[in-house]
Coordinates of N, CA and C and ligand atoms in Angstrom, one line a residue:
M135 N -31.2 -37.5 243.3 CA -32.6 -37.6 243.8 C -33.4 -38.4 242.7
L136 N -34.3 -39.2 243.2 CA -35.2 -39.9 242.3 C -36.6 -39.8 242.8
I137 N -37.5 -39.4 242.0 CA -39.0 -39.4 242.4 C -39.7 -40.4 241.5
A138 N -40.2 -41.4 242.1 CA -40.8 -42.5 241.3 C -42.3 -42.6 241.7
G139 N -43.2 -42.7 240.7 CA -44.6 -42.9 241.0 C -45.0 -44.3 240.9
N140 N -45.6 -44.8 241.9 CA -46.1 -46.2 241.9 C -47.6 -46.1 241.8
W141 N -48.0 -46.4 240.5 CA -49.5 -46.2 240.2 C -50.3 -47.4 240.8
K142 N -49.7 -48.4 241.3 CA -50.4 -49.6 241.8 C -51.4 -50.1 240.7
M143 N -52.6 -50.5 241.1 CA -53.5 -51.0 240.0 C -54.5 -49.8 239.6
H144 N -53.9 -48.7 239.3 CA -54.6 -47.6 238.7 C -54.1 -47.2 237.3
C145 N -54.9 -46.6 236.5 CA -54.6 -46.3 235.2 C -54.0 -47.5 234.4
A146 N -54.6 -48.6 234.6 CA -54.1 -49.8 234.0 C -54.5 -49.9 232.5
A147 N -55.6 -49.3 232.1 CA -56.0 -49.4 230.7 C -55.1 -48.5 229.9
P148 N -54.7 -48.9 228.6 CA -53.7 -48.0 227.9 C -54.1 -46.6 227.7
P149 N -55.4 -46.2 227.4 CA -55.7 -44.8 227.3 C -55.4 -44.0 228.5
K150 N -55.7 -44.6 229.7 CA -55.5 -43.9 231.0 C -54.0 -43.7 231.3
A151 N -53.3 -44.8 231.0 CA -51.8 -44.8 231.2 C -51.2 -43.7 230.3
R152 N -51.7 -43.7 229.1 CA -51.1 -42.7 228.1 C -51.4 -41.3 228.6
E153 N -52.6 -41.1 229.1 CA -52.9 -39.7 229.6 C -52.1 -39.3 230.8
L154 N -52.0 -40.1 231.8 CA -51.2 -39.8 233.0 C -49.7 -39.6 232.7
A155 N -49.2 -40.6 231.9 CA -47.8 -40.5 231.6 C -47.5 -39.2 230.7
G156 N -48.4 -38.9 229.8 CA -48.3 -37.7 229.0 C -48.2 -36.5 229.9
G157 N -49.1 -36.4 230.9 CA -49.1 -35.3 231.8 C -47.8 -35.2 232.6
V158 N -47.2 -36.3 233.0 CA -46.0 -36.3 233.7 C -44.8 -35.9 232.8
A159 N -44.9 -36.4 231.6 CA -43.8 -36.0 230.6 C -43.7 -34.5 230.4
E160 N -44.8 -33.9 230.4 CA -44.8 -32.4 230.2 C -44.2 -31.6 231.3
V161 N -44.4 -32.1 232.5 CA -43.9 -31.3 233.7 C -42.5 -31.6 234.1
A162 N -42.1 -32.8 233.9 CA -40.9 -33.3 234.6 C -39.7 -32.7 233.9
S163 N -38.7 -32.4 234.7 CA -37.4 -31.9 234.1 C -36.2 -32.5 234.8
E164 N -35.1 -32.6 234.2 CA -33.9 -33.0 234.9 C -33.0 -31.8 234.8
P165 N -31.8 -31.7 235.1 CA -31.0 -32.7 235.8 C -31.1 -32.5 237.3
G166 N -30.4 -33.3 238.1 CA -30.5 -33.2 239.5 C -31.5 -34.2 240.1
V167 N -32.7 -34.3 239.4 CA -33.7 -35.1 239.8 C -34.1 -36.1 238.7
Q168 N -34.1 -37.3 239.0 CA -34.6 -38.3 238.0 C -36.0 -38.6 238.3
V169 N -36.8 -38.8 237.3 CA -38.3 -39.0 237.5 C -38.6 -40.3 236.8
A170 N -39.5 -41.1 237.4 CA -40.0 -42.3 236.8 C -41.5 -42.5 237.2
V171 N -42.1 -43.2 236.3 CA -43.5 -43.7 236.6 C -43.6 -45.2 236.4
C172 N -44.3 -45.8 237.3 CA -44.4 -47.3 237.3 C -45.9 -47.7 237.1
P173 N -46.4 -47.8 235.9 CA -47.8 -48.2 235.7 C -47.9 -49.7 235.8
P174 N -49.2 -50.2 235.8 CA -49.4 -51.7 235.8 C -48.9 -52.2 234.4
F175 N -48.6 -53.5 234.3 CA -48.1 -54.1 233.1 C -48.9 -53.6 231.9
T176 N -50.2 -53.6 232.0 CA -51.0 -53.4 230.8 C -51.0 -51.9 230.3
G177 N -50.4 -51.1 231.2 CA -50.2 -49.7 230.8 C -48.8 -49.3 230.3
L178 N -47.9 -50.3 230.4 CA -46.5 -49.9 230.1 C -46.3 -49.4 228.6
S179 N -46.8 -50.2 227.7 CA -46.6 -49.8 226.3 C -47.1 -48.4 226.0
A180 N -48.3 -48.1 226.4 CA -48.9 -46.8 226.2 C -48.2 -45.7 226.9
A181 N -47.7 -46.0 228.1 CA -46.9 -45.0 228.9 C -45.6 -44.8 228.2
A182 N -45.0 -45.8 227.7 CA -43.7 -45.7 227.0 C -43.9 -44.8 225.7
E183 N -45.0 -44.9 225.0 CA -45.2 -44.1 223.9 C -45.4 -42.6 224.3
A184 N -46.1 -42.4 225.4 CA -46.3 -41.0 225.9 C -45.0 -40.4 226.4
L185 N -44.1 -41.2 226.8 CA -42.8 -40.7 227.4 C -41.7 -40.6 226.4
D186 N -42.0 -41.0 225.2 CA -41.0 -41.0 224.1 C -40.4 -39.6 224.0
G187 N -39.1 -39.5 224.1 CA -38.5 -38.2 223.9 C -38.4 -37.4 225.2
S188 N -39.0 -37.8 226.3 CA -39.0 -37.1 227.5 C -38.0 -37.8 228.5
P189 N -37.5 -37.0 229.5 CA -36.4 -37.6 230.4 C -37.1 -38.5 231.4
V190 N -38.4 -38.7 231.4 CA -39.0 -39.5 232.5 C -38.8 -41.0 232.1
H191 N -38.4 -41.7 233.1 CA -38.2 -43.1 233.0 C -39.4 -43.9 233.3
L192 N -39.4 -45.2 232.8 CA -40.5 -46.1 233.0 C -40.1 -47.2 233.9
G193 N -41.0 -47.7 234.8 CA -40.7 -48.8 235.6 C -41.9 -49.7 235.7
A194 N -41.7 -51.0 236.1 CA -42.8 -51.9 236.3 C -42.9 -52.1 237.8
Q195 N -43.9 -52.8 238.2 CA -44.2 -53.0 239.7 C -43.9 -54.4 240.2
N196 N -43.5 -55.3 239.3 CA -43.2 -56.6 239.7 C -42.6 -57.4 238.5
M197 N -42.0 -58.5 238.7 CA -41.5 -59.4 237.6 C -41.3 -60.8 238.2
H198 N -41.1 -61.7 237.3 CA -40.8 -63.1 237.7 C -39.2 -63.3 237.7
A199 N -38.7 -64.2 238.5 CA -37.3 -64.4 238.5 C -36.8 -65.2 237.4
E200 N -37.7 -66.0 236.7 CA -37.3 -66.8 235.5 C -37.5 -66.1 234.2
S201 N -36.7 -66.5 233.2 CA -36.8 -65.8 231.9 C -38.0 -66.1 231.1
E202 N -38.5 -67.4 231.3 CA -39.7 -67.8 230.6 C -40.2 -69.1 231.2
G203 N -41.3 -69.6 230.9 CA -41.7 -70.9 231.3 C -43.2 -71.0 231.7
A204 N -43.6 -72.1 232.4 CA -45.0 -72.3 232.7 C -45.3 -71.6 234.1
F205 N -45.4 -70.3 234.0 CA -45.7 -69.5 235.2 C -46.9 -68.6 234.8
T206 N -48.1 -69.2 234.8 CA -49.3 -68.4 234.4 C -49.5 -67.1 235.1
G207 N -49.6 -66.1 234.3 CA -49.9 -64.8 234.9 C -48.7 -64.0 235.2
E208 N -47.5 -64.5 235.0 CA -46.3 -63.8 235.4 C -45.6 -63.1 234.1
V209 N -44.7 -62.2 234.4 CA -44.0 -61.4 233.4 C -42.5 -61.4 233.7
P210 N -41.7 -61.7 232.7 CA -40.2 -61.8 232.9 C -39.5 -60.4 232.7
A211 N -38.3 -60.4 233.3 CA -37.6 -59.1 233.2 C -37.3 -58.7 231.8
G212 N -36.9 -59.7 230.9 CA -36.6 -59.4 229.5 C -37.7 -58.6 228.8
A213 N -38.9 -59.0 229.1 CA -40.1 -58.3 228.4 C -40.2 -56.9 228.9
L214 N -39.9 -56.7 230.2 CA -39.9 -55.3 230.7 C -38.9 -54.4 230.1
R215 N -37.7 -55.0 229.9 CA -36.6 -54.3 229.2 C -37.1 -53.9 227.8
A216 N -37.7 -54.9 227.1 CA -38.2 -54.7 225.7 C -39.2 -53.6 225.7
L217 N -39.9 -53.4 226.8 CA -40.9 -52.3 226.8 C -40.3 -51.0 227.3
D218 N -39.0 -50.9 227.3 CA -38.3 -49.7 227.7 C -38.3 -49.4 229.2
C219 N -38.5 -50.4 230.0 CA -38.5 -50.1 231.5 C -37.0 -50.0 231.9
R220 N -36.8 -49.0 232.8 CA -35.5 -48.9 233.4 C -35.5 -49.5 234.8
Y221 N -36.7 -49.3 235.5 CA -36.8 -49.8 236.9 C -37.8 -50.9 237.0
V222 N -37.7 -51.6 238.1 CA -38.8 -52.5 238.5 C -38.9 -52.5 240.1
I223 N -40.1 -52.2 240.5 CA -40.3 -52.3 242.0 C -40.4 -53.7 242.4
L224 N -39.7 -54.1 243.5 CA -39.7 -55.4 244.0 C -40.0 -55.4 245.5
G225 N -40.8 -56.4 245.9 CA -41.1 -56.6 247.3 C -41.9 -55.5 248.0
H226 N -42.7 -54.9 247.2 CA -43.6 -53.9 247.8 C -44.4 -54.6 248.9
S227 N -44.8 -53.8 250.0 CA -45.5 -54.5 251.1 C -46.8 -55.1 250.7
E228 N -47.4 -54.5 249.7 CA -48.7 -55.1 249.2 C -48.5 -56.4 248.6
R229 N -47.4 -56.6 247.9 CA -47.0 -57.9 247.3 C -46.6 -58.9 248.4
R230 N -46.0 -58.4 249.4 CA -45.6 -59.3 250.5 C -46.9 -59.7 251.3
Q231 N -47.8 -58.8 251.5 CA -48.9 -59.0 252.3 C -50.0 -59.8 251.6
Y232 N -50.3 -59.5 250.3 CA -51.4 -60.2 249.6 C -51.0 -61.3 248.8
Y233 N -49.7 -61.4 248.4 CA -49.3 -62.5 247.5 C -48.1 -63.3 248.1
G234 N -47.9 -63.1 249.4 CA -47.0 -64.0 250.1 C -45.5 -63.9 249.6
E235 N -45.2 -62.7 249.1 CA -43.8 -62.6 248.6 C -42.8 -62.5 249.7
T236 N -41.8 -63.3 249.7 CA -40.8 -63.4 250.8 C -39.5 -62.7 250.4
D237 N -38.7 -62.5 251.4 CA -37.4 -61.9 251.2 C -36.6 -62.7 250.2
E238 N -36.7 -64.0 250.4 CA -35.9 -64.9 249.5 C -36.4 -64.7 248.0
A239 N -37.7 -64.6 247.8 CA -38.2 -64.4 246.4 C -37.7 -63.1 245.9
V240 N -37.7 -62.1 246.8 CA -37.2 -60.7 246.4 C -35.8 -60.8 246.0
A241 N -35.0 -61.6 246.8 CA -33.6 -61.7 246.5 C -33.4 -62.3 245.1
E242 N -34.1 -63.3 244.8 CA -34.0 -64.0 243.4 C -34.4 -63.0 242.3
K243 N -35.5 -62.3 242.5 CA -35.9 -61.3 241.5 C -34.9 -60.2 241.4
A244 N -34.3 -59.7 242.5 CA -33.4 -58.6 242.4 C -32.2 -59.0 241.6
E245 N -31.7 -60.3 241.8 CA -30.5 -60.8 241.1 C -30.8 -60.8 239.6
K246 N -32.0 -61.3 239.3 CA -32.4 -61.4 237.9 C -32.6 -60.0 237.2
A247 N -33.2 -59.1 238.0 CA -33.3 -57.8 237.5 C -32.0 -57.2 237.1
L248 N -31.0 -57.3 238.0 CA -29.7 -56.8 237.7 C -29.1 -57.4 236.5
A249 N -29.2 -58.7 236.4 CA -28.7 -59.4 235.3 C -29.3 -59.0 234.0
S250 N -30.6 -58.5 234.1 CA -31.3 -58.1 232.9 C -31.2 -56.6 232.6
E251 N -30.3 -56.0 233.4 CA -30.1 -54.5 233.2 C -31.3 -53.7 233.6
L252 N -32.1 -54.2 234.5 CA -33.1 -53.4 235.1 C -32.6 -52.9 236.5
V253 N -33.1 -51.8 236.9 CA -32.7 -51.3 238.2 C -33.8 -51.6 239.2
P254 N -33.6 -52.6 240.1 CA -34.6 -52.9 241.1 C -34.8 -51.8 242.1
I255 N -36.1 -51.5 242.4 CA -36.4 -50.6 243.5 C -36.9 -51.5 244.6
V256 N -36.1 -51.9 245.5 CA -36.5 -52.9 246.5 C -37.1 -52.3 247.7
C257 N -38.3 -52.7 248.1 CA -39.1 -52.1 249.2 C -38.9 -52.9 250.5
V258 N -38.7 -52.1 251.5 CA -38.6 -52.7 252.9 C -39.4 -51.8 253.8
G259 N -39.8 -52.4 254.9 CA -40.5 -51.5 255.9 C -41.3 -52.4 256.9
E260 N -41.5 -51.8 258.1 CA -42.1 -52.5 259.2 C -43.6 -52.2 259.3
S261 N -44.3 -53.1 260.0 CA -45.7 -52.8 260.3 C -45.8 -52.0 261.5
L262 N -47.0 -51.5 261.8 CA -47.3 -50.7 263.0 C -47.0 -51.5 264.3
S263 N -47.4 -52.8 264.3 CA -47.2 -53.6 265.5 C -45.7 -53.8 265.7
E264 N -45.0 -54.0 264.6 CA -43.5 -54.2 264.7 C -42.9 -53.0 265.3
R265 N -43.3 -51.8 264.8 CA -42.7 -50.6 265.3 C -43.1 -50.4 266.8
E266 N -44.3 -50.6 267.1 CA -44.7 -50.4 268.5 C -44.0 -51.3 269.4
A267 N -43.6 -52.5 268.9 CA -42.9 -53.4 269.7 C -41.4 -53.1 269.8
G268 N -41.0 -52.0 269.1 CA -39.6 -51.6 269.1 C -38.7 -52.5 268.2
R269 N -39.4 -53.1 267.2 CA -38.6 -54.1 266.3 C -38.4 -53.5 264.9
A270 N -38.6 -52.2 264.7 CA -38.5 -51.7 263.3 C -37.2 -52.0 262.7
Q271 N -36.1 -51.8 263.4 CA -34.8 -52.0 262.8 C -34.5 -53.5 262.6
E272 N -34.9 -54.3 263.6 CA -34.7 -55.7 263.4 C -35.4 -56.2 262.1
V273 N -36.6 -55.8 261.9 CA -37.4 -56.3 260.8 C -36.8 -55.8 259.5
V274 N -36.5 -54.5 259.4 CA -36.0 -53.9 258.2 C -34.5 -54.5 257.9
G275 N -33.8 -54.6 259.0 CA -32.4 -55.2 258.9 C -32.5 -56.6 258.3
R276 N -33.4 -57.4 258.7 CA -33.5 -58.7 258.2 C -33.9 -58.7 256.7
Q277 N -34.9 -57.8 256.4 CA -35.3 -57.7 255.0 C -34.1 -57.3 254.1
V278 N -33.3 -56.3 254.5 CA -32.2 -55.9 253.7 C -31.2 -57.0 253.6
E279 N -30.9 -57.6 254.7 CA -29.9 -58.7 254.8 C -30.3 -59.8 253.8
T280 N -31.5 -60.3 253.9 CA -31.9 -61.4 253.1 C -32.2 -61.1 251.6
A281 N -32.8 -59.9 251.4 CA -33.1 -59.6 250.0 C -31.9 -59.1 249.2
L282 N -31.0 -58.4 249.9 CA -29.9 -57.7 249.2 C -28.5 -58.2 249.5
G283 N -28.4 -59.0 250.6 CA -27.0 -59.4 251.1 C -26.3 -60.2 250.1
G284 N -27.0 -61.0 249.2 CA -26.3 -61.9 248.3 C -26.0 -61.3 246.9
L285 N -26.5 -60.1 246.7 CA -26.3 -59.4 245.4 C -24.8 -59.0 245.2
S286 N -24.3 -59.3 244.1 CA -22.9 -58.7 243.8 C -23.1 -57.4 243.1
L287 N -22.8 -56.3 243.8 CA -23.2 -55.0 243.3 C -21.9 -54.2 243.3
G288 N -21.5 -53.9 242.0 CA -20.2 -53.1 241.9 C -20.5 -51.6 241.6
D289 N -21.8 -51.4 241.2 CA -22.1 -50.0 240.8 C -23.4 -49.6 241.5
P290 N -23.3 -48.6 242.4 CA -24.5 -48.2 243.2 C -25.7 -47.8 242.5
S291 N -25.4 -47.3 241.2 CA -26.6 -46.8 240.5 C -27.5 -47.9 239.9
R292 N -27.0 -49.2 240.2 CA -27.8 -50.3 239.7 C -28.9 -50.7 240.6
L293 N -28.9 -50.1 241.8 CA -29.9 -50.6 242.9 C -30.5 -49.3 243.5
V294 N -31.8 -49.4 243.8 CA -32.5 -48.4 244.6 C -33.2 -49.2 245.7
V295 N -33.2 -48.6 247.0 CA -33.9 -49.2 248.1 C -35.0 -48.2 248.5
A296 N -36.2 -48.7 248.8 CA -37.3 -47.8 249.2 C -37.7 -48.2 250.6
Y297 N -37.5 -47.3 251.6 CA -38.0 -47.6 253.0 C -39.5 -47.1 253.0
E298 N -40.4 -48.1 253.2 CA -41.8 -47.8 253.2 C -42.4 -48.4 254.4
P299 N -42.5 -47.6 255.5 CA -43.2 -48.1 256.7 C -44.7 -48.5 256.4
I300 N -45.1 -49.7 256.6 CA -46.4 -50.1 256.2 C -47.5 -49.2 256.8
W301 N -47.3 -48.7 258.0 CA -48.3 -47.9 258.7 C -48.5 -46.5 258.0
A302 N -47.6 -46.2 257.1 CA -47.6 -44.8 256.5 C -48.2 -44.9 255.1
I303 N -48.3 -46.2 254.5 CA -48.7 -46.3 253.1 C -50.2 -46.1 253.0
G304 N -50.6 -45.2 252.2 CA -52.0 -45.0 251.9 C -52.8 -44.4 253.1
T305 N -52.2 -44.0 254.2 CA -52.9 -43.6 255.3 C -53.0 -42.1 255.4
G306 N -52.2 -41.4 254.6 CA -52.2 -39.9 254.7 C -51.3 -39.4 255.8
E307 N -50.8 -40.3 256.6 CA -49.8 -39.9 257.7 C -48.5 -40.5 257.4
S308 N -47.6 -39.6 256.9 CA -46.2 -40.1 256.6 C -45.4 -40.3 257.9
A309 N -44.3 -41.0 257.8 CA -43.4 -41.0 259.0 C -42.9 -39.6 259.2
A310 N -42.6 -39.3 260.5 CA -42.0 -38.0 260.7 C -40.6 -38.0 260.1
P311 N -40.2 -36.8 259.6 CA -38.9 -36.7 258.9 C -37.7 -37.4 259.7
E312 N -37.7 -37.2 261.0 CA -36.6 -37.7 261.9 C -36.7 -39.3 261.9
Q313 N -38.0 -39.8 262.0 CA -38.2 -41.2 262.0 C -37.7 -41.8 260.7
A314 N -38.0 -41.2 259.6 CA -37.6 -41.7 258.3 C -36.0 -41.6 258.2
Q315 N -35.5 -40.5 258.6 CA -34.0 -40.4 258.6 C -33.3 -41.5 259.4
E316 N -33.9 -41.7 260.6 CA -33.2 -42.7 261.4 C -33.2 -44.1 260.7
M317 N -34.3 -44.4 260.1 CA -34.4 -45.7 259.4 C -33.5 -45.7 258.2
H318 N -33.5 -44.6 257.5 CA -32.6 -44.5 256.3 C -31.1 -44.7 256.6
A319 N -30.8 -44.0 257.7 CA -29.4 -44.1 258.2 C -29.0 -45.6 258.5
F320 N -30.0 -46.3 259.1 CA -29.8 -47.7 259.5 C -29.7 -48.5 258.2
V321 N -30.6 -48.3 257.2 CA -30.5 -49.1 256.0 C -29.2 -48.8 255.3
R322 N -28.8 -47.5 255.3 CA -27.5 -47.1 254.7 C -26.3 -47.9 255.3
E323 N -26.3 -47.9 256.6 CA -25.3 -48.6 257.4 C -25.3 -50.1 257.0
T324 N -26.4 -50.7 256.9 CA -26.5 -52.1 256.6 C -26.0 -52.4 255.2
L325 N -26.4 -51.5 254.2 CA -25.9 -51.6 252.9 C -24.4 -51.5 252.8
E326 N -23.8 -50.5 253.6 CA -22.4 -50.3 253.6 C -21.7 -51.6 254.1
G327 N -22.3 -52.2 255.2 CA -21.8 -53.4 255.7 C -21.8 -54.6 254.6
Q328 N -22.8 -54.6 253.8 CA -22.9 -55.6 252.8 C -22.1 -55.4 251.6
H329 N -22.0 -54.2 251.1 CA -21.4 -53.9 249.8 C -20.2 -53.0 249.8
G330 N -19.8 -52.6 251.0 CA -18.7 -51.7 251.2 C -19.2 -50.3 251.2
E331 N -18.4 -49.4 251.8 CA -18.8 -48.0 252.1 C -19.1 -47.3 250.8
A332 N -18.2 -47.5 249.8 CA -18.3 -46.7 248.6 C -19.6 -47.0 247.8
V333 N -19.9 -48.3 247.7 CA -21.1 -48.7 247.0 C -22.4 -48.5 247.9
G334 N -22.4 -49.1 249.1 CA -23.5 -49.0 249.9 C -23.9 -47.5 250.2
G335 N -22.9 -46.7 250.4 CA -23.1 -45.3 250.7 C -23.7 -44.5 249.6
A336 N -23.6 -45.0 248.4 CA -24.1 -44.3 247.2 C -25.4 -44.8 246.6
V337 N -25.9 -45.9 247.2 CA -27.2 -46.4 246.7 C -28.3 -45.4 247.0
Q338 N -29.2 -45.1 246.1 CA -30.3 -44.2 246.3 C -31.3 -44.8 247.3
L339 N -31.6 -44.1 248.3 CA -32.6 -44.5 249.3 C -33.9 -43.7 249.2
L340 N -35.0 -44.3 248.8 CA -36.2 -43.5 248.7 C -37.1 -43.7 249.9
Y341 N -37.9 -42.7 250.3 CA -38.9 -42.9 251.3 C -40.2 -43.0 250.6
G342 N -41.1 -43.9 251.1 CA -42.4 -44.1 250.6 C -43.4 -44.2 251.7
G343 N -44.6 -43.7 251.6 CA -45.6 -43.7 252.6 C -46.2 -42.4 252.8
S344 N -47.3 -42.0 252.0 CA -48.0 -40.8 252.1 C -47.1 -39.6 252.0
M345 N -46.1 -39.6 251.0 CA -45.4 -38.4 250.7 C -46.3 -37.6 249.8
K346 N -46.4 -36.3 250.1 CA -47.3 -35.4 249.4 C -46.6 -34.1 249.1
P347 N -47.2 -33.2 248.3 CA -46.5 -31.9 248.1 C -46.2 -31.2 249.4
H348 N -47.2 -31.3 250.4 CA -47.0 -30.5 251.6 C -45.9 -31.1 252.6
N349 N -45.6 -32.3 252.5 CA -44.6 -32.8 253.5 C -43.3 -33.3 252.8
A350 N -43.3 -33.1 251.4 CA -42.1 -33.6 250.7 C -40.8 -32.8 251.1
E351 N -40.9 -31.5 251.3 CA -39.7 -30.8 251.6 C -39.0 -31.3 252.9
A352 N -39.8 -31.4 253.9 CA -39.3 -31.8 255.2 C -38.6 -33.2 255.1
L353 N -39.3 -34.1 254.4 CA -38.7 -35.5 254.2 C -37.5 -35.5 253.4
L354 N -37.6 -34.8 252.2 CA -36.5 -34.9 251.2 C -35.2 -34.1 251.7
S355 N -35.4 -33.2 252.7 CA -34.3 -32.5 253.2 C -33.4 -33.3 254.1
Q356 N -33.9 -34.5 254.6 CA -33.1 -35.3 255.5 C -31.9 -35.9 254.7
P357 N -30.8 -36.0 255.4 CA -29.5 -36.3 254.7 C -29.5 -37.7 254.0
D358 N -30.2 -38.6 254.6 CA -30.1 -40.0 253.9 C -31.3 -40.3 253.0
L359 N -32.2 -39.3 252.7 CA -33.3 -39.5 251.8 C -32.8 -39.0 250.4
D360 N -32.9 -39.9 249.5 CA -32.5 -39.5 248.1 C -33.6 -39.5 247.1
G361 N -34.9 -39.4 247.7 CA -36.0 -39.4 246.8 C -37.2 -40.0 247.4
G362 N -38.3 -40.2 246.6 CA -39.5 -40.7 247.1 C -40.1 -41.7 246.2
L363 N -40.8 -42.7 246.8 CA -41.7 -43.6 246.0 C -43.1 -43.2 246.4
I364 N -43.8 -42.6 245.4 CA -45.1 -41.9 245.6 C -46.2 -42.7 245.1
G365 N -47.2 -43.0 246.0 CA -48.4 -43.8 245.5 C -49.5 -42.8 245.1
S366 N -50.4 -42.5 246.0 CA -51.6 -41.8 245.6 C -51.3 -40.4 245.0
A367 N -50.3 -39.7 245.5 CA -50.0 -38.4 244.9 C -49.3 -38.5 243.5
S368 N -49.1 -39.7 243.0 CA -48.5 -39.8 241.7 C -49.6 -40.0 240.6
L369 N -50.9 -40.1 241.1 CA -52.0 -40.4 240.2 C -52.6 -39.2 239.6
E370 N -52.0 -38.1 239.9 CA -52.5 -36.8 239.4 C -51.2 -36.1 239.0
A371 N -51.1 -35.7 237.7 CA -49.8 -35.2 237.2 C -49.4 -33.9 237.9
G372 N -50.4 -33.1 238.3 CA -50.1 -31.9 239.0 C -49.5 -32.1 240.4
S373 N -50.0 -33.0 241.2 CA -49.4 -33.2 242.5 C -48.1 -33.9 242.4
F374 N -47.9 -34.8 241.5 CA -46.6 -35.4 241.2 C -45.6 -34.4 240.8
A375 N -46.0 -33.5 239.9 CA -45.1 -32.4 239.5 C -44.7 -31.5 240.7
E376 N -45.6 -31.3 241.6 CA -45.2 -30.4 242.7 C -44.1 -31.1 243.6
I377 N -44.2 -32.4 243.7 CA -43.2 -33.1 244.5 C -41.9 -33.1 243.8
V378 N -41.9 -33.3 242.4 CA -40.7 -33.2 241.6 C -40.1 -31.8 241.8
A379 N -40.9 -30.8 241.8 CA -40.4 -29.4 241.9 C -39.7 -29.2 243.3
V380 N -40.3 -29.8 244.3 CA -39.7 -29.7 245.7 C -38.4 -30.4 245.7
A381 N -38.3 -31.6 245.0 CA -37.1 -32.4 245.0 C -36.0 -31.5 244.3
E382 N -36.4 -30.8 243.2 CA -35.4 -30.0 242.5 C -34.9 -28.9 243.4
E383 N -35.7 -28.3 244.2 CA -35.3 -27.3 245.1 C -34.3 -27.8 246.1
V384 N -34.7 -29.0 246.7 CA -33.8 -29.6 247.7 C -32.5 -30.0 247.1
A385 N -32.5 -30.5 245.9 CA -31.3 -31.0 245.3 C -30.4 -29.9 244.8
A386 N -31.0 -28.7 244.6 CA -30.2 -27.6 244.0 C -29.1 -27.1 245.0
Ligands
PGA23 P1 -48.8 -43.8 249.2 O1 -48.1 -45.2 248.6 O2 -47.9 -42.7 248.7 O3 -50.1 -43.8 248.6 O4 -48.8 -43.9 250.7 C1 -46.7 -45.3 248.6 C2 -46.4 -46.7 248.1 O5 -47.1 -47.7 248.5 O6 -45.4 -47.0 247.4

């Protein structure tokens, strides 16, 4: 199980990042459940300091596919590694929606992340209109095919996929556990087709979209859910810790 906090553009200033990461460092425990926090770039150093000596991992929310160059405003994978990041979120729906990130771009970034020894958390998910049109699997299938089909993946622990239905993100209404399970099983099947049963079957699949302490158990108990990507409930160490505690119970 992996519980990862996506802070988005919150706690971006170093003192805030230090405070929240410090709170998470105190409550989180292993084994059975891995825990990660993903602050904005400007909070990574301070969060890394606060997490020093704790089992909580650090992740970033984006990266560029090139190692360096004339790409104003961008950050390369190597720098994230140097800041102690283990994970990098790629292709979050907010990046796709507001910054035009495509599956092809996500594919390039995922390849670079792997080569840089970062574990990409690749996000996929359909919009409400796509779901209502009965196209959820078609959309997510295409995202998984294009973003991940070309990766050469020998070790399943090098990749994480997050299914995040756009209609559930930040709305307070998560997918129903059965809906999430159905999509996770589909993503799992697609990954097995791409990378073989042993590898595809063992990639951690996170659910994201309004996962909270009160609905975490029903979601995390589904057979193909291996954790959560948590947005707003990760901005408070207490509620994030509650979700981690639920994951520990489910994993036990
Ligand atoms: P949410 O965000 O938990 O606030 O819905 C999840 C995400 O966007 O990763």
